[in-house]
Every structure is written in C-alpha cells, then in structure tokens.
GROMACS .gro file of C-alpha atoms in nm:
model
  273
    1UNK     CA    1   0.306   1.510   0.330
    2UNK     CA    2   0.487   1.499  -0.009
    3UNK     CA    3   0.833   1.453   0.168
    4UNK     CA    4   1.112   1.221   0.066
    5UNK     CA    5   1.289   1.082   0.367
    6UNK     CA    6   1.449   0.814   0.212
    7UNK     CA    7   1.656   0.995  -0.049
    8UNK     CA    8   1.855   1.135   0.245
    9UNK     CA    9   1.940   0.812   0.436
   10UNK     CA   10   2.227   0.677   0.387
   11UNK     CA   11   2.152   0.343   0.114
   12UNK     CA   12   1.851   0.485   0.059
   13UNK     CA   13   1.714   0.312   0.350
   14UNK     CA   14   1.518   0.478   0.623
   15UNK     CA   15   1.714   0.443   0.971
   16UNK     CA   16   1.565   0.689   1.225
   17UNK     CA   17   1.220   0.694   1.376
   18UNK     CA   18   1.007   1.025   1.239
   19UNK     CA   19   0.692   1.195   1.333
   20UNK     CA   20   0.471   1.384   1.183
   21UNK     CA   21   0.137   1.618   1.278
   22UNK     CA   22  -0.162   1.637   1.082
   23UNK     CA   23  -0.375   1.914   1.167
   24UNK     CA   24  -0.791   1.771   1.138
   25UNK     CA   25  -0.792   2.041   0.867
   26UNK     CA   26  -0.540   1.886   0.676
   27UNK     CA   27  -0.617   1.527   0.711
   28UNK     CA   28  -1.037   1.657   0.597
   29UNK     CA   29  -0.876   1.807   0.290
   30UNK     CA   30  -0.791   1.488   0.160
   31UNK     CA   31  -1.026   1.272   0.380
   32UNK     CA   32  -1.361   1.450   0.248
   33UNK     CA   33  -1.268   1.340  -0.142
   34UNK     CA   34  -1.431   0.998   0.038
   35UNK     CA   35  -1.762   1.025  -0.093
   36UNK     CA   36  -1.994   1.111   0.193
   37UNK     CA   37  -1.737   1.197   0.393
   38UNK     CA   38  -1.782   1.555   0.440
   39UNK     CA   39  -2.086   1.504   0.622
   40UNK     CA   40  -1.913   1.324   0.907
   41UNK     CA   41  -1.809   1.507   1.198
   42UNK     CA   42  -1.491   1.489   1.341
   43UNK     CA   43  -1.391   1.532   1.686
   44UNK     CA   44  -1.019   1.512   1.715
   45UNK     CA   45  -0.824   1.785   1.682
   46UNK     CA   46  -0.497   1.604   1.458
   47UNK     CA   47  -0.329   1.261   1.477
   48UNK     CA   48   0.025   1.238   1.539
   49UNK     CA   49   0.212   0.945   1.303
   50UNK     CA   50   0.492   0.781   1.407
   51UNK     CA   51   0.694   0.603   1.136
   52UNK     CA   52   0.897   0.347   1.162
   53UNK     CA   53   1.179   0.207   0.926
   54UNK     CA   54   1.049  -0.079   0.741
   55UNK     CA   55   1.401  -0.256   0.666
   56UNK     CA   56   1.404  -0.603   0.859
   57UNK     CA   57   1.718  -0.490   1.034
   58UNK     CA   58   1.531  -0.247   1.286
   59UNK     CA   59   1.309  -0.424   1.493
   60UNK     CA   60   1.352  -0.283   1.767
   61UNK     CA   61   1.309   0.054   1.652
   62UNK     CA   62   0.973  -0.076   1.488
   63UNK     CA   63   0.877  -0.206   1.853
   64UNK     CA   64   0.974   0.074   2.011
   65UNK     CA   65   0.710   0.293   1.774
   66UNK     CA   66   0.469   0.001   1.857
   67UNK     CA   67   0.475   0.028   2.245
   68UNK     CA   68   0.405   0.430   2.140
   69UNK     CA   69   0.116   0.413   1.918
   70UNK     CA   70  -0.287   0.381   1.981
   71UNK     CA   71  -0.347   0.278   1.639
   72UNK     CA   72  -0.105   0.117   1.386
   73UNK     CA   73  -0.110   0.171   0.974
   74UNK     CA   74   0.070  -0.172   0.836
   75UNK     CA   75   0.212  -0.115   0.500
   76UNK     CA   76   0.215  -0.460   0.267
   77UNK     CA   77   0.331  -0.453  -0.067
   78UNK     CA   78   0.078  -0.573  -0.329
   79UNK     CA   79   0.344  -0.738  -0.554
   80UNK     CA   80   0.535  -0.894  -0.321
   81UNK     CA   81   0.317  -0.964  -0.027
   82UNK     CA   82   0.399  -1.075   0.369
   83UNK     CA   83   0.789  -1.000   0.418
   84UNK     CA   84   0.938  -1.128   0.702
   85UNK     CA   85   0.945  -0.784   0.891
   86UNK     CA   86   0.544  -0.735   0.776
   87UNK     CA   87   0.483  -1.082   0.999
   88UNK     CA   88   0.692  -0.961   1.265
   89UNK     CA   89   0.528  -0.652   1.284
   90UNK     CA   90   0.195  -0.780   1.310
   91UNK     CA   91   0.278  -1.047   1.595
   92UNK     CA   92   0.432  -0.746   1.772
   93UNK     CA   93   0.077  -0.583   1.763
   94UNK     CA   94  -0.116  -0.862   1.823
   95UNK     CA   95   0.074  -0.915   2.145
   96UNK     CA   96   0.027  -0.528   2.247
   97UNK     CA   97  -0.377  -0.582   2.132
   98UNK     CA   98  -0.295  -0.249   1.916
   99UNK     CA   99  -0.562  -0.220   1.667
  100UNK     CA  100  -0.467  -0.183   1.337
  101UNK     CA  101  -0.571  -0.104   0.960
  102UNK     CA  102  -0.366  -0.257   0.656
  103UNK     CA  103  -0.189  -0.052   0.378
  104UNK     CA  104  -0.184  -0.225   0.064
  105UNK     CA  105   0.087  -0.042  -0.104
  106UNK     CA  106   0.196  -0.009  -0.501
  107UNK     CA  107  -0.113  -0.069  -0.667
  108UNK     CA  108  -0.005   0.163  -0.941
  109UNK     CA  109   0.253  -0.144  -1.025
  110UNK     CA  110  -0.030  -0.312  -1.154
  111UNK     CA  111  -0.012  -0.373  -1.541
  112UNK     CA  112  -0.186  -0.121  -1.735
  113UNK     CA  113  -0.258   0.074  -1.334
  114UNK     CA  114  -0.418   0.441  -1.451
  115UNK     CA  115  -0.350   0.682  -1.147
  116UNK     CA  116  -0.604   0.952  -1.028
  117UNK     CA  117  -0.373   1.144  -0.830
  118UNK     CA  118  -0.522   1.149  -0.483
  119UNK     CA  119  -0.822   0.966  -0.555
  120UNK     CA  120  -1.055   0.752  -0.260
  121UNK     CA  121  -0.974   0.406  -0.456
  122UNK     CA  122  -1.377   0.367  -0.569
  123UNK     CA  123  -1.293   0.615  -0.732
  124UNK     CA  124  -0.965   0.513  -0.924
  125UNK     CA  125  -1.097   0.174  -0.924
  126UNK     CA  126  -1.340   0.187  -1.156
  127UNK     CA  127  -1.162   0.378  -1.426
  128UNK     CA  128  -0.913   0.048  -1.458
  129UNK     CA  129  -0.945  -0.214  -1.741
  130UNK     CA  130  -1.078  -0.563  -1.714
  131UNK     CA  131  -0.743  -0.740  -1.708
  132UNK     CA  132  -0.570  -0.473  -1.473
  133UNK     CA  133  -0.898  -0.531  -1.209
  134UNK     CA  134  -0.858  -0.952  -1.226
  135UNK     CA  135  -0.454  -0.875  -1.138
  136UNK     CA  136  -0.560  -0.693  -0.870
  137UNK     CA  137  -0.790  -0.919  -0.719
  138UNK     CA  138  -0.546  -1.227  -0.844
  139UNK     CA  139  -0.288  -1.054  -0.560
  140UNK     CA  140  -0.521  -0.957  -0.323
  141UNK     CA  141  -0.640  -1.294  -0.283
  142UNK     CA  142  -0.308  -1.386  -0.232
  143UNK     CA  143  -0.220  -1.136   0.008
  144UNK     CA  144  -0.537  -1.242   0.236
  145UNK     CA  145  -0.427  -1.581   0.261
  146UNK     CA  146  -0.104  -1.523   0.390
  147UNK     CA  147  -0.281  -1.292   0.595
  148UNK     CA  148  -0.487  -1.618   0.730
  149UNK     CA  149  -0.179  -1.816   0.766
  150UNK     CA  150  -0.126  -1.595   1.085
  151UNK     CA  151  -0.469  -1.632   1.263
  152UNK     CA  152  -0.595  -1.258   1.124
  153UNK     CA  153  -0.906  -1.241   0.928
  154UNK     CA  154  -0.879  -0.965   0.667
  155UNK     CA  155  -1.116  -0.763   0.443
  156UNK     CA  156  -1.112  -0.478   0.149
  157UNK     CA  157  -1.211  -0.175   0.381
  158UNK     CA  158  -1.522  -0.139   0.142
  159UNK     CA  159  -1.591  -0.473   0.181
  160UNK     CA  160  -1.565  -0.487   0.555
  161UNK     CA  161  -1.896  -0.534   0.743
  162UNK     CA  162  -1.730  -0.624   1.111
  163UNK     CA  163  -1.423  -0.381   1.180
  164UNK     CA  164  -1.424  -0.458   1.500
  165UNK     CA  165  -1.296  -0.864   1.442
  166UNK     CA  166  -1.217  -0.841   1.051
  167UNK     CA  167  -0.868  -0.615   0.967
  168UNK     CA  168  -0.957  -0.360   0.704
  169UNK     CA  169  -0.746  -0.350   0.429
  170UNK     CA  170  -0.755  -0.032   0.242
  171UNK     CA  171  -0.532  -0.039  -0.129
  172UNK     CA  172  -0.287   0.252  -0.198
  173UNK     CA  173  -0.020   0.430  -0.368
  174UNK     CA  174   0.251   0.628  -0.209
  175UNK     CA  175   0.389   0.754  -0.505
  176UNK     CA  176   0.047   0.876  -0.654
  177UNK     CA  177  -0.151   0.943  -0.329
  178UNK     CA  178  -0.445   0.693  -0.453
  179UNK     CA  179  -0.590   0.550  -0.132
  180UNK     CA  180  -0.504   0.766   0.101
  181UNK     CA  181  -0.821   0.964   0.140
  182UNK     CA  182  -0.989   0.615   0.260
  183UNK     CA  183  -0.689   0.566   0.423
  184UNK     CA  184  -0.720   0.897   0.668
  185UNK     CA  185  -1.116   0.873   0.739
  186UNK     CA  186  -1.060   0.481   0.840
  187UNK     CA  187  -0.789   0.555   1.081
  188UNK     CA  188  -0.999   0.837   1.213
  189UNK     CA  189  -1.298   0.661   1.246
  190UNK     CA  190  -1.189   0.407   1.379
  191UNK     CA  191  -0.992   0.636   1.629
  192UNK     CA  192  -1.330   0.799   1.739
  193UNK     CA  193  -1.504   0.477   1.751
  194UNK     CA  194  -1.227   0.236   1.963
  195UNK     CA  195  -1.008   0.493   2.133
  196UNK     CA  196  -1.187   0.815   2.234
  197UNK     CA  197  -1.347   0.659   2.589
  198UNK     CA  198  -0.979   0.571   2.693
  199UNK     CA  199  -0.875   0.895   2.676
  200UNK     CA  200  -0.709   1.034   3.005
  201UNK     CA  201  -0.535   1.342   3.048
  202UNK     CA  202  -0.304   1.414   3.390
  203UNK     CA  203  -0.126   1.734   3.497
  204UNK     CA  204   0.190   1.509   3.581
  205UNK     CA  205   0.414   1.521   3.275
  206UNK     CA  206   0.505   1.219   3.118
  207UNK     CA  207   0.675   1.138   2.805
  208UNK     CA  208   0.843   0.881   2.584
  209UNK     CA  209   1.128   0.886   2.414
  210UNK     CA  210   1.154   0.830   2.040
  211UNK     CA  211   1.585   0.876   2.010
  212UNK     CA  212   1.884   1.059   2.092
  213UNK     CA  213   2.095   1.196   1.888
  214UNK     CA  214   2.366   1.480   1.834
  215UNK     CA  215   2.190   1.797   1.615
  216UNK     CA  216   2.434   1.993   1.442
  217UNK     CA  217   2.397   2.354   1.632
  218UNK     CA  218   2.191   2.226   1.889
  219UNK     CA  219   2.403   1.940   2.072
  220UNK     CA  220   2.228   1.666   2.209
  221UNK     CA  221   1.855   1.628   2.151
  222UNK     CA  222   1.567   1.433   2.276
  223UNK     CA  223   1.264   1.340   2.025
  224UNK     CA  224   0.998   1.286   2.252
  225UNK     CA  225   0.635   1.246   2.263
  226UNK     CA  226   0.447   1.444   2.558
  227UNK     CA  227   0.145   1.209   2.682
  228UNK     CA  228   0.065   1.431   2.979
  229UNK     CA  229   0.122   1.753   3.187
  230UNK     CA  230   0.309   2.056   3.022
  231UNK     CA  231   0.661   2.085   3.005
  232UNK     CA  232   0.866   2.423   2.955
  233UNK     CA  233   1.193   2.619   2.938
  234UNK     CA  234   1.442   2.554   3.242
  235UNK     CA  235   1.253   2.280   3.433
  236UNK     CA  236   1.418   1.988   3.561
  237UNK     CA  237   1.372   1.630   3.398
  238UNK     CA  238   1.445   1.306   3.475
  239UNK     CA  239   1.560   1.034   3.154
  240UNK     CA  240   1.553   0.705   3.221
  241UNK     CA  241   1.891   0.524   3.076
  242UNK     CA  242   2.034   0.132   3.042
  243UNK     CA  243   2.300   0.306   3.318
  244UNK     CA  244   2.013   0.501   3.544
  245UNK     CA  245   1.853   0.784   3.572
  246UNK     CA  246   1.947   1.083   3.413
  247UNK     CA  247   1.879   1.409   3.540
  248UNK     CA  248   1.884   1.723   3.341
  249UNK     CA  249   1.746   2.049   3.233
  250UNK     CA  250   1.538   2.170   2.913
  251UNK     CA  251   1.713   2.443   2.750
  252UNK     CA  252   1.480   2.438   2.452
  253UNK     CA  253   1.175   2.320   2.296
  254UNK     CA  254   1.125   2.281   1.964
  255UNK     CA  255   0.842   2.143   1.741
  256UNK     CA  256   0.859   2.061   1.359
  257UNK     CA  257   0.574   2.262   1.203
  258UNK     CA  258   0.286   2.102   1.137
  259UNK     CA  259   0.248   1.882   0.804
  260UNK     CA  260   0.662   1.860   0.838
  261UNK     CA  261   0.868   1.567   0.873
  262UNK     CA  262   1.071   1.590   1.161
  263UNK     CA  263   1.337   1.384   1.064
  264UNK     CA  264   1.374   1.647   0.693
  265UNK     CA  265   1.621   1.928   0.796
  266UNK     CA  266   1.386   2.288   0.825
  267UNK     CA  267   1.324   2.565   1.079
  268UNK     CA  268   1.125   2.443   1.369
  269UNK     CA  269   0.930   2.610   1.624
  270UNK     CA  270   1.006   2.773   1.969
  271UNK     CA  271   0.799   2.674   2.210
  272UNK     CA  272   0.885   2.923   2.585
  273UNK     CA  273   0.574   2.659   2.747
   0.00000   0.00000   0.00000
C-alpha cells in the first residue's frame, strides 16, 4: 500500500481503525513473485483489511476489528517477541474460532539482514549469510515457544504440512516489503480453502460499524462495512447506540479508492447506489 499512517497520528501512534481494498489484481501482482504461484487460480474478487492499532491501550478497538474479520493477520515482532497486546489478541481470536496466519515482522533488523525489496522470503532467504540465518532461527525458536506457552502450535509457512491445526507463520518486513508476497497468497488460500462454503449473501442490508467521527466538510460520518443488501442515497437507516436506536438518513456515500488508506486524507469516491 506504501502509505504511512502513523506519521500522522498524534505520538506517532496509530489511534483509529482503517481499511483498506485490494483489488485480486493487485494483491496477484505481488502474490505471483511466489514461485508457482501464477499458476493458481483465484476466485475472489479482492479482500478487504481491517487494521487495527497495535498499542496495548486499544483493546477494544482491536476487538471490535476482531468481531469484523473472517480471517486475522497477527503481526509479532521478531526481536522482541509476544507483547502483552500480541497475547491478548490471540486469546481474543481463539475465543471467536477466527482463523488466523502469523506476521513475523522486522526481519530486516537482523544483523547483517540484506533486503530484496518485495521478495517471497525463499527468495531473500537464501541470499543471507551463515551467522545472519542462525539469528534468525535463534529468534524464531524463541518466538514459537512463547507461542506454545499459550496452547497454539506454530510453524514457518514453508514448513507447515497441517494448516488446518498448525498456525502458519510467514517472516516479513514492512519497511522493505520482504514477505509479503507469501504473505498475500497464504491469506488467500487459505480464504478459498476455509471460508468460501460459508459464504451467504442476503438482499436485507446489514452493516457494521467501524467509528464515528466528525470529517472536516462533511460533518458527522459513519465508517462502515456493508455485509449484505445495497444501500444508497436518501434511504432511511437505523444505528444502533449505548442510548438506542438511532434513526437517520444517508446523504452520501463515499468509498476510499481502491489500494487507499481510508484513514490518509484524499479524494474519495461518490457512490449515487
């Protein structure tokens, strides 16, 4: 996505739920680097991603974005392993039964790291010295025992020969991109594989609510995700509140353009339906 959230929050910590759409063509740009990848077919059309703030203070904005998702991506960081929001976070999707894939984050801290911008990590992998490979594994092994400590097998995502019972763990880099071509074809596979027979689609519409907040030129604003049915322009909706129900009328939809954070400040679009 190559945006930078965080810079405009204020302590340079994110405090908002975001949301982002990746069109199939976008997410196969990077996805089919995988090798053998482009011969897979794919049969979803995008995958929205929800993101939640990873500060320990929100947690219940992270299980908000929890009770939303069908499939979870749980960032770790290599060097400094399971925080106490990381362990919170998975007990909160081990009590939904949410599957879920592990982000190993920051390899490019490793000593002596050399980054393929990018790259599937076979790929980077093997182009790293002796002493940079036994770090890696050094922490790994580290981070898979803490892993243990709270009842969740866990595997490299290469390494991985039951998915279905064993979390696959799949090393990245954030600030190089390394990873995150394994990272997209795992979360769609496994998307295809798990989720595709629960799909349901009804003409009632039905949403959830990510926040609301006050828009500068726009007023008051609903981020929302539409499950079902088709909202548009002028129809009557009803918000459910601590105080009640609220009832009240779209004026206007709008959609962040695909590939664009909605939380980052741009034009959106227009939607009349």
């Amino acid at each position: 996505r190559k945006t930078n959230v965080q810079e405009g929050e204020a302590g340079g910590i994110t405090q908002q739920i975001g949301a982002t759409f990746f069109p199939m063509e976008n997410i196969r740009t990077l996805s089919d680097k995988v090798p053998g990848a482009e011969k897979e077919e794919h049969r979803i059309p995008g995958m929205l991603v929800i993101d939640t703030p990873g500060h320990e203070s929100f947690s219940n904005l992270r299980s908000r974005g929890a009770s939303l998702c069908d499939i979870c991506v749980l960032v770790i960081d290599l060097m400094h392993g399971l925080e106490p929001q990381t362990i919170e976070s998975m007990h909160l999707l081990k009590r939904r039964k949410c599957p879920f894939i592990v982000a190993l984050n920051k390899v490019d801290r490793l000593y002596g790291w050399e980054s393929t911008p990018d790259a599937p990590f076979s790929e980077t992998f093997k182009n790293q010295k002796r002493d940079t490979v036994s770090e890696f594994e050094a922490r790994w092994a580290d981070v898979k025992t803490q892993i243990a400590e709270q009842g969740l097998n866990a595997e490299l995502h290469f390494r991985n020969k039951d998915p279905r019972k064993v979390v696959s763990v799949v090393p990245t880099s954030a600030l190089t991109g390394e990873g995150v071509p394994d990272l997209l074809l795992l979360a769609v596979r496994l998307t295809q594989k798990l989720l595709s027979s629960r799909l349901q689609l009804s003409s009632v519409p039905a949403a959830s609510i990510l926040e609301v907040k006050v828009v500068e030129g726009l007023g008051t604003t609903i981020d929302l995700v539409l499950t079902d049915g088709i909202i548009k322009e002028g129809d009557t909706i009803v918000v459910c509140t601590f105080n009640g129900p609220v009832v009240t009328v779209v004026r206007t939809l709008l959609t962040p353009h695909p590939m664009k954070e909605i939380r980052v400040k741009g034009e959106f679009v227009h939607h009349k339906v």
